Coordinates of C-alpha atoms in Angstrom, one line a residue:
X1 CA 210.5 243.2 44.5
X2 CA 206.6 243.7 44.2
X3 CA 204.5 245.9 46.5
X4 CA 203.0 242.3 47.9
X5 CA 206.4 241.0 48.7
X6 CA 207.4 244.3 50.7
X7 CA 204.7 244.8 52.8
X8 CA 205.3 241.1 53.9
X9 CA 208.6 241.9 54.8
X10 CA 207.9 245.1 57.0
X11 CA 207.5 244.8 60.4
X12 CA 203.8 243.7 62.1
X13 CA 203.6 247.6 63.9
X14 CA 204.7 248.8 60.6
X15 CA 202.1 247.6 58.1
X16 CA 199.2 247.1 60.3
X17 CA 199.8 250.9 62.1
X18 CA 196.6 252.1 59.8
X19 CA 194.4 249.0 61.8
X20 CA 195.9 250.2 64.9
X21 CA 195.4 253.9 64.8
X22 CA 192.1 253.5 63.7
X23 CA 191.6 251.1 66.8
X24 CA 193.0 253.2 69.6
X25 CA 191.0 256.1 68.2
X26 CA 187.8 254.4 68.3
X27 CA 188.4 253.0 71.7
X28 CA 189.7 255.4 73.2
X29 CA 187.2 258.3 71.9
X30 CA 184.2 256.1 73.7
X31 CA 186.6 255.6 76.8
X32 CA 186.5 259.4 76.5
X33 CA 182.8 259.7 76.5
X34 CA 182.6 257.2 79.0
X35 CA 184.6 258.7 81.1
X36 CA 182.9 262.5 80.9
X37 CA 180.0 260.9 81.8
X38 CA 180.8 259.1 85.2
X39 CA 179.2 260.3 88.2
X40 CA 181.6 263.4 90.1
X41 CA 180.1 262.5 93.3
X42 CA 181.8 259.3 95.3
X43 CA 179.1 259.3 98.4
X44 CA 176.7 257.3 95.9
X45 CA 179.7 254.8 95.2
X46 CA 181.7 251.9 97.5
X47 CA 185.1 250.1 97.0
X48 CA 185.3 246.5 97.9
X49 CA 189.0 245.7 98.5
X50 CA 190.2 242.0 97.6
X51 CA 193.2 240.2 98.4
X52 CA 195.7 239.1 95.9
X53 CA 195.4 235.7 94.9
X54 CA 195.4 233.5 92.2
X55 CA 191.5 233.8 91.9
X56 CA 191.5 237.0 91.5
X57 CA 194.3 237.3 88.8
X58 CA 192.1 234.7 86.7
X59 CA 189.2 237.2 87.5
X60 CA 191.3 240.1 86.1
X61 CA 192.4 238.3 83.4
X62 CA 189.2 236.4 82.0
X63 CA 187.3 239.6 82.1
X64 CA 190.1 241.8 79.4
X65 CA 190.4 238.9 77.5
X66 CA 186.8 238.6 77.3
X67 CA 187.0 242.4 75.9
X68 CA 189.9 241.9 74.0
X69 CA 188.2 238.5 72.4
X70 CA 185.2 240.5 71.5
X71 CA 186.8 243.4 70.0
X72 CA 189.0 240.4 67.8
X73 CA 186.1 238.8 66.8
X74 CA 185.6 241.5 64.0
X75 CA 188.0 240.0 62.2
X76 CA 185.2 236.9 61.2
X77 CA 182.7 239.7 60.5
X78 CA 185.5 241.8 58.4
X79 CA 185.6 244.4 61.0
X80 CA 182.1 245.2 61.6
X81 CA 181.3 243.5 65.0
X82 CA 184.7 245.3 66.3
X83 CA 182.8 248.7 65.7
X84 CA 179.9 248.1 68.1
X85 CA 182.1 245.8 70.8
X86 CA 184.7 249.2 71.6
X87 CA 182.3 251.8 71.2
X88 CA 180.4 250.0 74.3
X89 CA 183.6 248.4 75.9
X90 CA 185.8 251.4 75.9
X91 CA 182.4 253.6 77.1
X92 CA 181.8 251.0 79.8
X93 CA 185.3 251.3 80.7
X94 CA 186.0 255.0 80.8
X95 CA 182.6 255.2 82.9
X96 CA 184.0 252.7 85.4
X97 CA 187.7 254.3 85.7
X98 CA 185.7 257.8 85.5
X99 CA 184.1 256.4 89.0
X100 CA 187.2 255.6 90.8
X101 CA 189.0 259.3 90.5
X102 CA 186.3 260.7 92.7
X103 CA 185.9 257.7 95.0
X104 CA 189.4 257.1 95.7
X105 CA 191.0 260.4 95.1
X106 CA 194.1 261.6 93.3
X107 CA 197.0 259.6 95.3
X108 CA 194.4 256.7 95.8
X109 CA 193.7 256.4 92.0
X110 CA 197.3 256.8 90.8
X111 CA 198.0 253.7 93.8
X112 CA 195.6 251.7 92.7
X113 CA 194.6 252.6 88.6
X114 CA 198.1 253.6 86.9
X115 CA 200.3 250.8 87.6
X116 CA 198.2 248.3 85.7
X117 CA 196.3 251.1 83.3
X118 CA 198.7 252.1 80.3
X119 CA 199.5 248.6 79.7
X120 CA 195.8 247.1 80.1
X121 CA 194.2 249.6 78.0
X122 CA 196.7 250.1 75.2
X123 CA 196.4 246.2 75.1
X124 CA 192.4 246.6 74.8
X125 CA 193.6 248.9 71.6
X126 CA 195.5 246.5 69.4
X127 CA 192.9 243.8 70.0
X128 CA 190.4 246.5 69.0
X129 CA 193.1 247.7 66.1
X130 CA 192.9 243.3 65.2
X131 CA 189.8 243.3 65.1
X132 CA 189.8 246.2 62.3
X133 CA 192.7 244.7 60.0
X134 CA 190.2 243.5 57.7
X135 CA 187.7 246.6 57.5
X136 CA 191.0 248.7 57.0
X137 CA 192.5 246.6 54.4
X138 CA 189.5 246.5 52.3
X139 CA 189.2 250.3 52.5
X140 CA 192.7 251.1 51.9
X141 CA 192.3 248.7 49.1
X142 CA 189.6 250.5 47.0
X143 CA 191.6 254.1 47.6
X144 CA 194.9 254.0 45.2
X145 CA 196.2 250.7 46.7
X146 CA 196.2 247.6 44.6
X147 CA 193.2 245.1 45.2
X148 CA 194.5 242.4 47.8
X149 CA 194.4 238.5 46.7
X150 CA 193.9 235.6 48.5
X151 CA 197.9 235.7 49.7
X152 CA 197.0 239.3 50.7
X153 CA 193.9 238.5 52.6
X154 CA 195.5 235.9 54.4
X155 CA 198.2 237.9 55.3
X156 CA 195.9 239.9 56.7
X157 CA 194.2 237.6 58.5
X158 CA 198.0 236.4 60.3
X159 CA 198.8 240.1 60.9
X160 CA 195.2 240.7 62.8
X161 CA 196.0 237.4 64.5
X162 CA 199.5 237.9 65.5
X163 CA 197.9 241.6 67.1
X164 CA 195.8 239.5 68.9
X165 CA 198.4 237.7 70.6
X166 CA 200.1 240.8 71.9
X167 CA 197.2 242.1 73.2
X168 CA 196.8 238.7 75.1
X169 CA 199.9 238.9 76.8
X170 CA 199.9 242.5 77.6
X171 CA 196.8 241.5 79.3
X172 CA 198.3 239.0 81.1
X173 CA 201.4 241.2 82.4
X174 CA 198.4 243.7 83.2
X175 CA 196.4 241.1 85.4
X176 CA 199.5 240.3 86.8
X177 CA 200.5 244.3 88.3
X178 CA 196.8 244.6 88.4
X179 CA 196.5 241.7 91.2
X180 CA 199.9 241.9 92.9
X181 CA 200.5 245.8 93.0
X182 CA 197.4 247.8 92.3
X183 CA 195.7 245.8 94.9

């Protein structure tokens, strides 16, 4: 069996993990900075409480998949655009979370941030690790790997695809909590 034919047949997680780590890291190291850089002091800041509906669910929703859109879209530009879309996504993010630990205090934020946060953001990190497929690929490609051909590239193309949809609908199970229990 070639090299081509076994990395076809290995799991999504298992040949795009390079894409992914790569992703998260990036992300999450500007959600870092973003993050150390919020303000400390909440008298400066407000929290507007909204009902659960509907309405806001699509609000929830349209805005990560706007992120998690925008971090994909690399995968037209061979990576590129994804560099520049989660270094100021994941700062703007960790910026805004870093806001709501002061303003809303520790039981406040793990009431209202943690029961929607692991899933929302690691879903932000495949899209971001998607949007990367291609960028990976072609460097993993010139160091000791064989070059990839057109079944390779497309491959690649599914695989960043297929990450995409996960990240969709871990988005849409994190609107959901987001809306109907963080509220």
């Amino acid at each position: 069996m070639t090299e081509n034919m076994t990395e076809r047949k290995a799991g999504l997680f298992r040949r795009q993990w390079p894409s992914l780590l790569c992703g998260a890291l990036l992300w999450f190291a500007a959600f870092a900075v973003g993050w150390a850089n919020s303000p400390t002091d909440p008298t400066d800041m407000t929290r507007i409480r909204r009902e659960p509906s509907g309405t806001l669910f699509l609000e929830i929703l349209g805005t990560n998949v706007s992120v998690s859109a925008a971090l994909f879209l690399g995968v037209v530009t061979a990576g590129l655009a994804t560099l520049p879309a989660a270094i100021v996504s994941g700062a703007l993010a960790g910026y805004s979370w870093g806001q709501a630990l002061p303003l809303l205090g520790g039981d406040g934020f793990a009431r209202h941030l943690l029961p929607h946060m692991p899933l929302e953001l690691a879903s932000i990190a495949v899209a971001a690790g998607a949007g990367l497929v291609p960028l990976v690929a072609w460097v993993r490609s010139g160091i000791g790997r064989r070059r990839l051909d057109r079944a390779g590239w497309w491959l690649q193309f599914v695989d960043a695809s297929r990450l995409w949809g996960v990240s969709l609908l871990g988005l849409v199970a994190a609107a959901g909590v987001e809306t109907w229990v963080s509220t």
